[in-house]
Amino acid sequence: MKKIWKKAKSIFKKVRKIYIRLKTRKLVGNFRYRKYWSDEAKEFMDNRELFSFIEGDGSSLGSAFVKDVREYYSYFGEYDLQAIALALALLRDVYSPEVLPLEICEEIFGRERTAELMGKELFDLLCEFGGKDIVYHDKKRKVPKGIRNCCTLNREFFLTKKRVGMPVRMFLIWEKGGYPAPYMPEWSGIPQRKNPAAYNALIKEFRRTIMEKHNWDWQMRKVSKINAVY
């Protein structure tokens, strides 16, 4: 009887895998669809250590840099320590000398007002891009219909509002939150070796967005000064 039951369980498991493969053939990752996760991925998420909020008044300069990113992720679960790690990674990677002149970095990074502004910019970036899905494409993989007409990061990566994979906010928190998830390829549809390339493509888009915003703000200030003169 035990052998029959064991064989039946094995057959059921194989049928379930085939069913999931058919159901997810139009997806590029299954993060948004927990019912299609592998049992191992479910167990990992359910049994992971929950990250509680940091105690303190949040008045230090370091707290000012990460406050807004922490607030953003507070709406999506217990990711507080991961959000801090991600905020620091984004500060380091987004605000490169290309975006922020190197000669003034030391001076402005020591100002609390600057920390608040940079934190707000990161919050705005997450609000703009966090809900979109990042999609990987190579010659062996067919891109779902409509994806190519979405935002193209480069030849390999796209951003889309279609719910076909892993949201950018969750890709970032698991890639740079200091607590790596072994099931990222399943959730995102991106091969593990391509995660750094995906992150760099997002960072490049973040930089471009901030530089355009800064340029627009600067143009508006110039117009305001000219109008003030006349």
PDB file of C-alpha atoms in Angstrom:
ATOM      1  CA  MET A   1       0.000   0.000   0.000  1.00  0.00           C
ATOM      2  CA  LYS A   2       2.838   2.364   0.870  1.00  0.00           C
ATOM      3  CA  LYS A   3       4.529   1.675  -2.465  1.00  0.00           C
ATOM      4  CA  ILE A   4       1.297   2.437  -4.341  1.00  0.00           C
ATOM      5  CA  TRP A   5       0.826   5.669  -2.392  1.00  0.00           C
ATOM      6  CA  LYS A   6       4.450   6.686  -2.974  1.00  0.00           C
ATOM      7  CA  LYS A   7       4.109   6.006  -6.712  1.00  0.00           C
ATOM      8  CA  ALA A   8       0.821   7.952  -6.839  1.00  0.00           C
ATOM      9  CA  LYS A   9       2.456  10.949  -5.146  1.00  0.00           C
ATOM     10  CA  SER A  10       5.308  10.830  -7.645  1.00  0.00           C
ATOM     11  CA  ILE A  11       2.882  10.755 -10.580  1.00  0.00           C
ATOM     12  CA  PHE A  12       0.828  13.600  -9.087  1.00  0.00           C
ATOM     13  CA  LYS A  13       3.974  15.701  -8.650  1.00  0.00           C
ATOM     14  CA  LYS A  14       4.950  15.187 -12.297  1.00  0.00           C
ATOM     15  CA  VAL A  15       1.425  16.041 -13.488  1.00  0.00           C
ATOM     16  CA  ARG A  16       1.483  19.193 -11.357  1.00  0.00           C
ATOM     17  CA  LYS A  17       4.788  20.275 -12.889  1.00  0.00           C
ATOM     18  CA  ILE A  18       3.402  19.771 -16.405  1.00  0.00           C
ATOM     19  CA  TYR A  19       0.266  21.739 -15.460  1.00  0.00           C
ATOM     20  CA  ILE A  20       2.343  24.615 -14.078  1.00  0.00           C
ATOM     21  CA  ARG A  21       4.560  24.618 -17.177  1.00  0.00           C
ATOM     22  CA  LEU A  22       1.493  24.919 -19.435  1.00  0.00           C
ATOM     23  CA  LYS A  23      -0.118  27.605 -17.280  1.00  0.00           C
ATOM     24  CA  THR A  24       3.038  29.719 -17.115  1.00  0.00           C
ATOM     25  CA  ARG A  25       4.151  29.380 -20.731  1.00  0.00           C
ATOM     26  CA  LYS A  26       3.088  32.997 -21.401  1.00  0.00           C
ATOM     27  CA  LEU A  27       4.926  34.292 -18.341  1.00  0.00           C
ATOM     28  CA  VAL A  28       8.606  35.198 -18.049  1.00  0.00           C
ATOM     29  CA  GLY A  29       8.666  34.762 -14.278  1.00  0.00           C
ATOM     30  CA  ASN A  30       6.124  33.621 -11.708  1.00  0.00           C
ATOM     31  CA  PHE A  31       6.650  35.993  -8.779  1.00  0.00           C
ATOM     32  CA  ARG A  32       3.191  37.551  -9.120  1.00  0.00           C
ATOM     33  CA  TYR A  33       1.566  34.102  -9.168  1.00  0.00           C
ATOM     34  CA  ARG A  34       2.427  32.307  -5.944  1.00  0.00           C
ATOM     35  CA  LYS A  35       0.233  29.318  -6.841  1.00  0.00           C
ATOM     36  CA  TYR A  36       2.721  28.486  -9.589  1.00  0.00           C
ATOM     37  CA  TRP A  37       5.799  28.692  -7.349  1.00  0.00           C
ATOM     38  CA  SER A  38       7.802  25.574  -6.669  1.00  0.00           C
ATOM     39  CA  ASP A  39       7.316  24.043  -3.233  1.00  0.00           C
ATOM     40  CA  GLU A  40      10.904  24.995  -2.395  1.00  0.00           C
ATOM     41  CA  ALA A  41      10.298  28.667  -3.244  1.00  0.00           C
ATOM     42  CA  LYS A  42       7.156  28.749  -1.100  1.00  0.00           C
ATOM     43  CA  GLU A  43       8.998  27.188   1.819  1.00  0.00           C
ATOM     44  CA  PHE A  44      11.856  29.671   1.444  1.00  0.00           C
ATOM     45  CA  MET A  45       9.529  32.670   1.512  1.00  0.00           C
ATOM     46  CA  ASP A  46       7.338  31.362   4.334  1.00  0.00           C
ATOM     47  CA  ASN A  47      10.242  30.414   6.569  1.00  0.00           C
ATOM     48  CA  ARG A  48      12.554  33.332   5.881  1.00  0.00           C
ATOM     49  CA  GLU A  49      13.617  35.512   8.765  1.00  0.00           C
ATOM     50  CA  LEU A  50      11.323  38.502   9.079  1.00  0.00           C
ATOM     51  CA  PHE A  51      13.138  41.807   9.253  1.00  0.00           C
ATOM     52  CA  SER A  52      11.633  44.024  11.942  1.00  0.00           C
ATOM     53  CA  PHE A  53      11.812  47.768  11.979  1.00  0.00           C
ATOM     54  CA  ILE A  54      14.877  49.515  13.373  1.00  0.00           C
ATOM     55  CA  GLU A  55      14.367  51.276  16.667  1.00  0.00           C
ATOM     56  CA  GLY A  56      15.451  54.891  16.971  1.00  0.00           C
ATOM     57  CA  ASP A  57      14.332  58.413  16.250  1.00  0.00           C
ATOM     58  CA  GLY A  58      15.674  58.394  12.667  1.00  0.00           C
ATOM     59  CA  SER A  59      17.293  61.806  13.140  1.00  0.00           C
ATOM     60  CA  SER A  60      20.854  60.898  12.072  1.00  0.00           C
ATOM     61  CA  LEU A  61      22.280  61.803   8.676  1.00  0.00           C
ATOM     62  CA  GLY A  62      22.446  58.113   7.695  1.00  0.00           C
ATOM     63  CA  SER A  63      18.779  57.680   8.606  1.00  0.00           C
ATOM     64  CA  ALA A  64      17.858  60.638   6.406  1.00  0.00           C
ATOM     65  CA  PHE A  65      19.436  58.948   3.372  1.00  0.00           C
ATOM     66  CA  VAL A  66      17.468  55.700   3.771  1.00  0.00           C
ATOM     67  CA  LYS A  67      14.224  56.918   5.370  1.00  0.00           C
ATOM     68  CA  ASP A  68      12.182  57.256   2.170  1.00  0.00           C
ATOM     69  CA  VAL A  69      13.207  53.888   0.717  1.00  0.00           C
ATOM     70  CA  ARG A  70      12.328  52.238   4.041  1.00  0.00           C
ATOM     71  CA  GLU A  71       8.957  53.966   3.950  1.00  0.00           C
ATOM     72  CA  TYR A  72       8.300  52.792   0.383  1.00  0.00           C
ATOM     73  CA  TYR A  73       8.937  49.137   1.235  1.00  0.00           C
ATOM     74  CA  SER A  74       6.952  49.305   4.459  1.00  0.00           C
ATOM     75  CA  TYR A  75       3.810  48.944   2.303  1.00  0.00           C
ATOM     76  CA  PHE A  76       4.947  45.577   0.927  1.00  0.00           C
ATOM     77  CA  GLY A  77       5.901  43.589   4.022  1.00  0.00           C
ATOM     78  CA  GLU A  78       8.740  43.103   6.504  1.00  0.00           C
ATOM     79  CA  TYR A  79      11.696  44.224   4.406  1.00  0.00           C
ATOM     80  CA  ASP A  80      13.130  46.964   6.611  1.00  0.00           C
ATOM     81  CA  LEU A  81      16.766  45.881   6.924  1.00  0.00           C
ATOM     82  CA  GLN A  82      16.758  44.816   3.289  1.00  0.00           C
ATOM     83  CA  ALA A  83      15.355  48.240   2.334  1.00  0.00           C
ATOM     84  CA  ILE A  84      18.227  49.930   4.174  1.00  0.00           C
ATOM     85  CA  ALA A  85      20.793  47.808   2.329  1.00  0.00           C
ATOM     86  CA  LEU A  86      19.071  48.552  -0.979  1.00  0.00           C
ATOM     87  CA  ALA A  87      18.908  52.299  -0.252  1.00  0.00           C
ATOM     88  CA  LEU A  88      22.652  52.404   0.401  1.00  0.00           C
ATOM     89  CA  ALA A  89      23.327  50.430  -2.798  1.00  0.00           C
ATOM     90  CA  LEU A  90      21.158  52.795  -4.845  1.00  0.00           C
ATOM     91  CA  LEU A  91      22.818  55.865  -3.306  1.00  0.00           C
ATOM     92  CA  ARG A  92      26.212  54.464  -4.264  1.00  0.00           C
ATOM     93  CA  ASP A  93      25.243  53.329  -7.770  1.00  0.00           C
ATOM     94  CA  VAL A  94      22.689  55.895  -8.963  1.00  0.00           C
ATOM     95  CA  TYR A  95      24.555  58.984  -7.783  1.00  0.00           C
ATOM     96  CA  SER A  96      27.734  58.293  -9.707  1.00  0.00           C
ATOM     97  CA  PRO A  97      30.070  61.098 -10.830  1.00  0.00           C
ATOM     98  CA  GLU A  98      28.142  61.046 -14.120  1.00  0.00           C
ATOM     99  CA  VAL A  99      25.063  62.223 -12.230  1.00  0.00           C
ATOM    100  CA  LEU A 100      26.749  64.029  -9.362  1.00  0.00           C
ATOM    101  CA  PRO A 101      30.088  65.830  -9.992  1.00  0.00           C
ATOM    102  CA  LEU A 102      32.833  64.158  -7.961  1.00  0.00           C
ATOM    103  CA  GLU A 103      34.391  67.402  -6.748  1.00  0.00           C
ATOM    104  CA  ILE A 104      31.282  68.393  -4.782  1.00  0.00           C
ATOM    105  CA  CYS A 105      30.315  64.927  -3.481  1.00  0.00           C
ATOM    106  CA  GLU A 106      32.195  65.236  -0.196  1.00  0.00           C
ATOM    107  CA  GLU A 107      30.607  68.587   0.587  1.00  0.00           C
ATOM    108  CA  ILE A 108      26.983  67.859  -0.285  1.00  0.00           C
ATOM    109  CA  PHE A 109      26.882  64.328   1.136  1.00  0.00           C
ATOM    110  CA  GLY A 110      27.497  65.855   4.540  1.00  0.00           C
ATOM    111  CA  ARG A 111      24.335  67.958   4.440  1.00  0.00           C
ATOM    112  CA  GLU A 112      21.104  66.721   5.948  1.00  0.00           C
ATOM    113  CA  ARG A 113      19.080  68.667   3.385  1.00  0.00           C
ATOM    114  CA  THR A 114      20.916  66.849   0.587  1.00  0.00           C
ATOM    115  CA  ALA A 115      20.220  63.496   2.233  1.00  0.00           C
ATOM    116  CA  GLU A 116      16.522  64.298   2.358  1.00  0.00           C
ATOM    117  CA  LEU A 117      16.408  65.363  -1.297  1.00  0.00           C
ATOM    118  CA  MET A 118      18.308  62.287  -2.513  1.00  0.00           C
ATOM    119  CA  GLY A 119      16.117  60.004  -0.416  1.00  0.00           C
ATOM    120  CA  LYS A 120      13.024  61.602  -1.925  1.00  0.00           C
ATOM    121  CA  GLU A 121      14.403  61.141  -5.437  1.00  0.00           C
ATOM    122  CA  LEU A 122      14.962  57.441  -4.785  1.00  0.00           C
ATOM    123  CA  PHE A 123      11.412  57.200  -3.410  1.00  0.00           C
ATOM    124  CA  ASP A 124      10.082  58.842  -6.589  1.00  0.00           C
ATOM    125  CA  LEU A 125      12.098  56.419  -8.751  1.00  0.00           C
ATOM    126  CA  LEU A 126      10.634  53.442  -6.909  1.00  0.00           C
ATOM    127  CA  CYS A 127       7.131  54.862  -7.293  1.00  0.00           C
ATOM    128  CA  GLU A 128       7.682  55.339 -11.038  1.00  0.00           C
ATOM    129  CA  PHE A 129       9.412  52.029 -11.819  1.00  0.00           C
ATOM    130  CA  GLY A 130       8.752  49.735  -8.857  1.00  0.00           C
ATOM    131  CA  GLY A 131       5.401  48.399 -10.070  1.00  0.00           C
ATOM    132  CA  LYS A 132       6.623  47.565 -13.564  1.00  0.00           C
ATOM    133  CA  ASP A 133       7.896  44.094 -14.423  1.00  0.00           C
ATOM    134  CA  ILE A 134      11.416  43.570 -15.696  1.00  0.00           C
ATOM    135  CA  VAL A 135      11.583  41.125 -18.611  1.00  0.00           C
ATOM    136  CA  TYR A 136      14.626  39.310 -19.954  1.00  0.00           C
ATOM    137  CA  HIS A 137      14.956  38.289 -23.584  1.00  0.00           C
ATOM    138  CA  ASP A 138      17.557  36.395 -25.535  1.00  0.00           C
ATOM    139  CA  LYS A 139      17.560  34.596 -28.888  1.00  0.00           C
ATOM    140  CA  LYS A 140      16.346  31.359 -27.306  1.00  0.00           C
ATOM    141  CA  ARG A 141      13.340  32.914 -25.576  1.00  0.00           C
ATOM    142  CA  LYS A 142      10.217  34.320 -27.237  1.00  0.00           C
ATOM    143  CA  VAL A 143       9.125  37.638 -25.785  1.00  0.00           C
ATOM    144  CA  PRO A 144       5.415  37.724 -24.828  1.00  0.00           C
ATOM    145  CA  LYS A 145       3.177  39.683 -27.178  1.00  0.00           C
ATOM    146  CA  GLY A 146       3.206  43.423 -26.499  1.00  0.00           C
ATOM    147  CA  ILE A 147       6.420  43.473 -24.461  1.00  0.00           C
ATOM    148  CA  ARG A 148       8.583  44.796 -27.277  1.00  0.00           C
ATOM    149  CA  ASN A 149       6.404  47.904 -27.451  1.00  0.00           C
ATOM    150  CA  CYS A 150       7.147  48.723 -23.802  1.00  0.00           C
ATOM    151  CA  CYS A 151      10.140  50.532 -22.354  1.00  0.00           C
ATOM    152  CA  THR A 152      13.355  49.030 -23.745  1.00  0.00           C
ATOM    153  CA  LEU A 153      16.329  49.159 -21.395  1.00  0.00           C
ATOM    154  CA  ASN A 154      18.649  47.468 -23.889  1.00  0.00           C
ATOM    155  CA  ARG A 155      18.646  44.448 -26.217  1.00  0.00           C
ATOM    156  CA  GLU A 156      18.156  42.040 -23.333  1.00  0.00           C
ATOM    157  CA  PHE A 157      15.834  43.795 -20.880  1.00  0.00           C
ATOM    158  CA  PHE A 158      12.421  45.445 -21.063  1.00  0.00           C
ATOM    159  CA  LEU A 159      10.114  47.157 -18.586  1.00  0.00           C
ATOM    160  CA  THR A 160       6.387  46.592 -18.880  1.00  0.00           C
ATOM    161  CA  LYS A 161       3.169  47.246 -16.991  1.00  0.00           C
ATOM    162  CA  LYS A 162       2.002  43.771 -17.991  1.00  0.00           C
ATOM    163  CA  ARG A 163       1.979  41.354 -15.044  1.00  0.00           C
ATOM    164  CA  VAL A 164       4.192  38.736 -16.635  1.00  0.00           C
ATOM    165  CA  GLY A 165       7.077  38.375 -14.208  1.00  0.00           C
ATOM    166  CA  MET A 166       8.750  40.039 -11.246  1.00  0.00           C
ATOM    167  CA  PRO A 167       8.110  43.653 -10.225  1.00  0.00           C
ATOM    168  CA  VAL A 168      11.170  45.893 -10.272  1.00  0.00           C
ATOM    169  CA  ARG A 169      10.754  46.705  -6.560  1.00  0.00           C
ATOM    170  CA  MET A 170      10.975  43.024  -5.626  1.00  0.00           C
ATOM    171  CA  PHE A 171      13.831  42.317  -8.010  1.00  0.00           C
ATOM    172  CA  LEU A 172      15.802  45.137  -6.367  1.00  0.00           C
ATOM    173  CA  ILE A 173      15.022  44.123  -2.783  1.00  0.00           C
ATOM    174  CA  TRP A 174      16.118  40.523  -3.403  1.00  0.00           C
ATOM    175  CA  GLU A 175      19.101  41.393  -5.585  1.00  0.00           C
ATOM    176  CA  LYS A 176      20.594  44.209  -3.451  1.00  0.00           C
ATOM    177  CA  GLY A 177      18.887  43.825  -0.079  1.00  0.00           C
ATOM    178  CA  GLY A 178      21.702  41.789   1.416  1.00  0.00           C
ATOM    179  CA  TYR A 179      19.588  38.641   1.711  1.00  0.00           C
ATOM    180  CA  PRO A 180      19.916  36.799  -1.633  1.00  0.00           C
ATOM    181  CA  ALA A 181      17.035  34.571  -2.748  1.00  0.00           C
ATOM    182  CA  PRO A 182      18.063  31.326  -4.489  1.00  0.00           C
ATOM    183  CA  TYR A 183      14.776  31.310  -6.418  1.00  0.00           C
ATOM    184  CA  MET A 184      15.303  34.560  -8.340  1.00  0.00           C
ATOM    185  CA  PRO A 185      15.471  32.800 -11.760  1.00  0.00           C
ATOM    186  CA  GLU A 186      12.086  31.190 -11.092  1.00  0.00           C
ATOM    187  CA  TRP A 187      10.496  34.427  -9.873  1.00  0.00           C
ATOM    188  CA  SER A 188      11.971  36.799 -12.467  1.00  0.00           C
ATOM    189  CA  GLY A 189      12.619  34.567 -15.472  1.00  0.00           C
ATOM    190  CA  ILE A 190      16.145  36.011 -15.531  1.00  0.00           C
ATOM    191  CA  PRO A 191      19.111  33.580 -15.423  1.00  0.00           C
ATOM    192  CA  GLN A 192      21.150  34.027 -12.239  1.00  0.00           C
ATOM    193  CA  ARG A 193      24.237  35.041 -14.215  1.00  0.00           C
ATOM    194  CA  LYS A 194      22.244  37.877 -15.818  1.00  0.00           C
ATOM    195  CA  ASN A 195      21.085  39.486 -12.555  1.00  0.00           C
ATOM    196  CA  PRO A 196      24.010  41.959 -12.404  1.00  0.00           C
ATOM    197  CA  ALA A 197      23.299  43.004 -16.003  1.00  0.00           C
ATOM    198  CA  ALA A 198      19.609  43.514 -15.173  1.00  0.00           C
ATOM    199  CA  TYR A 199      20.498  45.614 -12.128  1.00  0.00           C
ATOM    200  CA  ASN A 200      22.953  47.731 -14.140  1.00  0.00           C
ATOM    201  CA  ALA A 201      20.316  48.291 -16.847  1.00  0.00           C
ATOM    202  CA  LEU A 202      17.891  49.574 -14.193  1.00  0.00           C
ATOM    203  CA  ILE A 203      20.556  51.809 -12.656  1.00  0.00           C
ATOM    204  CA  LYS A 204      21.289  53.305 -16.075  1.00  0.00           C
ATOM    205  CA  GLU A 205      17.582  54.068 -16.539  1.00  0.00           C
ATOM    206  CA  PHE A 206      17.388  55.589 -13.045  1.00  0.00           C
ATOM    207  CA  ARG A 207      20.366  57.825 -13.782  1.00  0.00           C
ATOM    208  CA  ARG A 208      18.862  58.951 -17.077  1.00  0.00           C
ATOM    209  CA  THR A 209      15.564  59.786 -15.378  1.00  0.00           C
ATOM    210  CA  ILE A 210      17.236  61.806 -12.614  1.00  0.00           C
ATOM    211  CA  MET A 211      19.486  63.673 -15.041  1.00  0.00           C
ATOM    212  CA  GLU A 212      16.464  64.619 -17.163  1.00  0.00           C
ATOM    213  CA  LYS A 213      14.632  65.811 -14.046  1.00  0.00           C
ATOM    214  CA  HIS A 214      17.620  67.855 -12.873  1.00  0.00           C
ATOM    215  CA  ASN A 215      17.983  69.405 -16.320  1.00  0.00           C
ATOM    216  CA  TRP A 216      14.283  70.271 -16.397  1.00  0.00           C
ATOM    217  CA  ASP A 217      14.434  71.799 -12.914  1.00  0.00           C
ATOM    218  CA  TRP A 218      17.459  73.843 -13.918  1.00  0.00           C
ATOM    219  CA  GLN A 219      15.714  75.128 -17.062  1.00  0.00           C
ATOM    220  CA  MET A 220      12.658  76.095 -15.006  1.00  0.00           C
ATOM    221  CA  ARG A 221      14.849  78.000 -12.544  1.00  0.00           C
ATOM    222  CA  LYS A 222      16.498  79.900 -15.406  1.00  0.00           C
ATOM    223  CA  VAL A 223      13.080  80.820 -16.806  1.00  0.00           C
ATOM    224  CA  SER A 224      11.919  81.939 -13.360  1.00  0.00           C
ATOM    225  CA  LYS A 225      14.985  84.174 -12.945  1.00  0.00           C
ATOM    226  CA  ILE A 226      14.478  85.739 -16.388  1.00  0.00           C
ATOM    227  CA  ASN A 227      10.805  86.417 -15.626  1.00  0.00           C
ATOM    228  CA  ALA A 228      11.799  87.936 -12.294  1.00  0.00           C
ATOM    229  CA  VAL A 229      14.152  90.380 -14.044  1.00  0.00           C
ATOM    230  CA  TYR A 230      11.454  91.521 -16.463  1.00  0.00           C
TER     231      TYR A 230
END
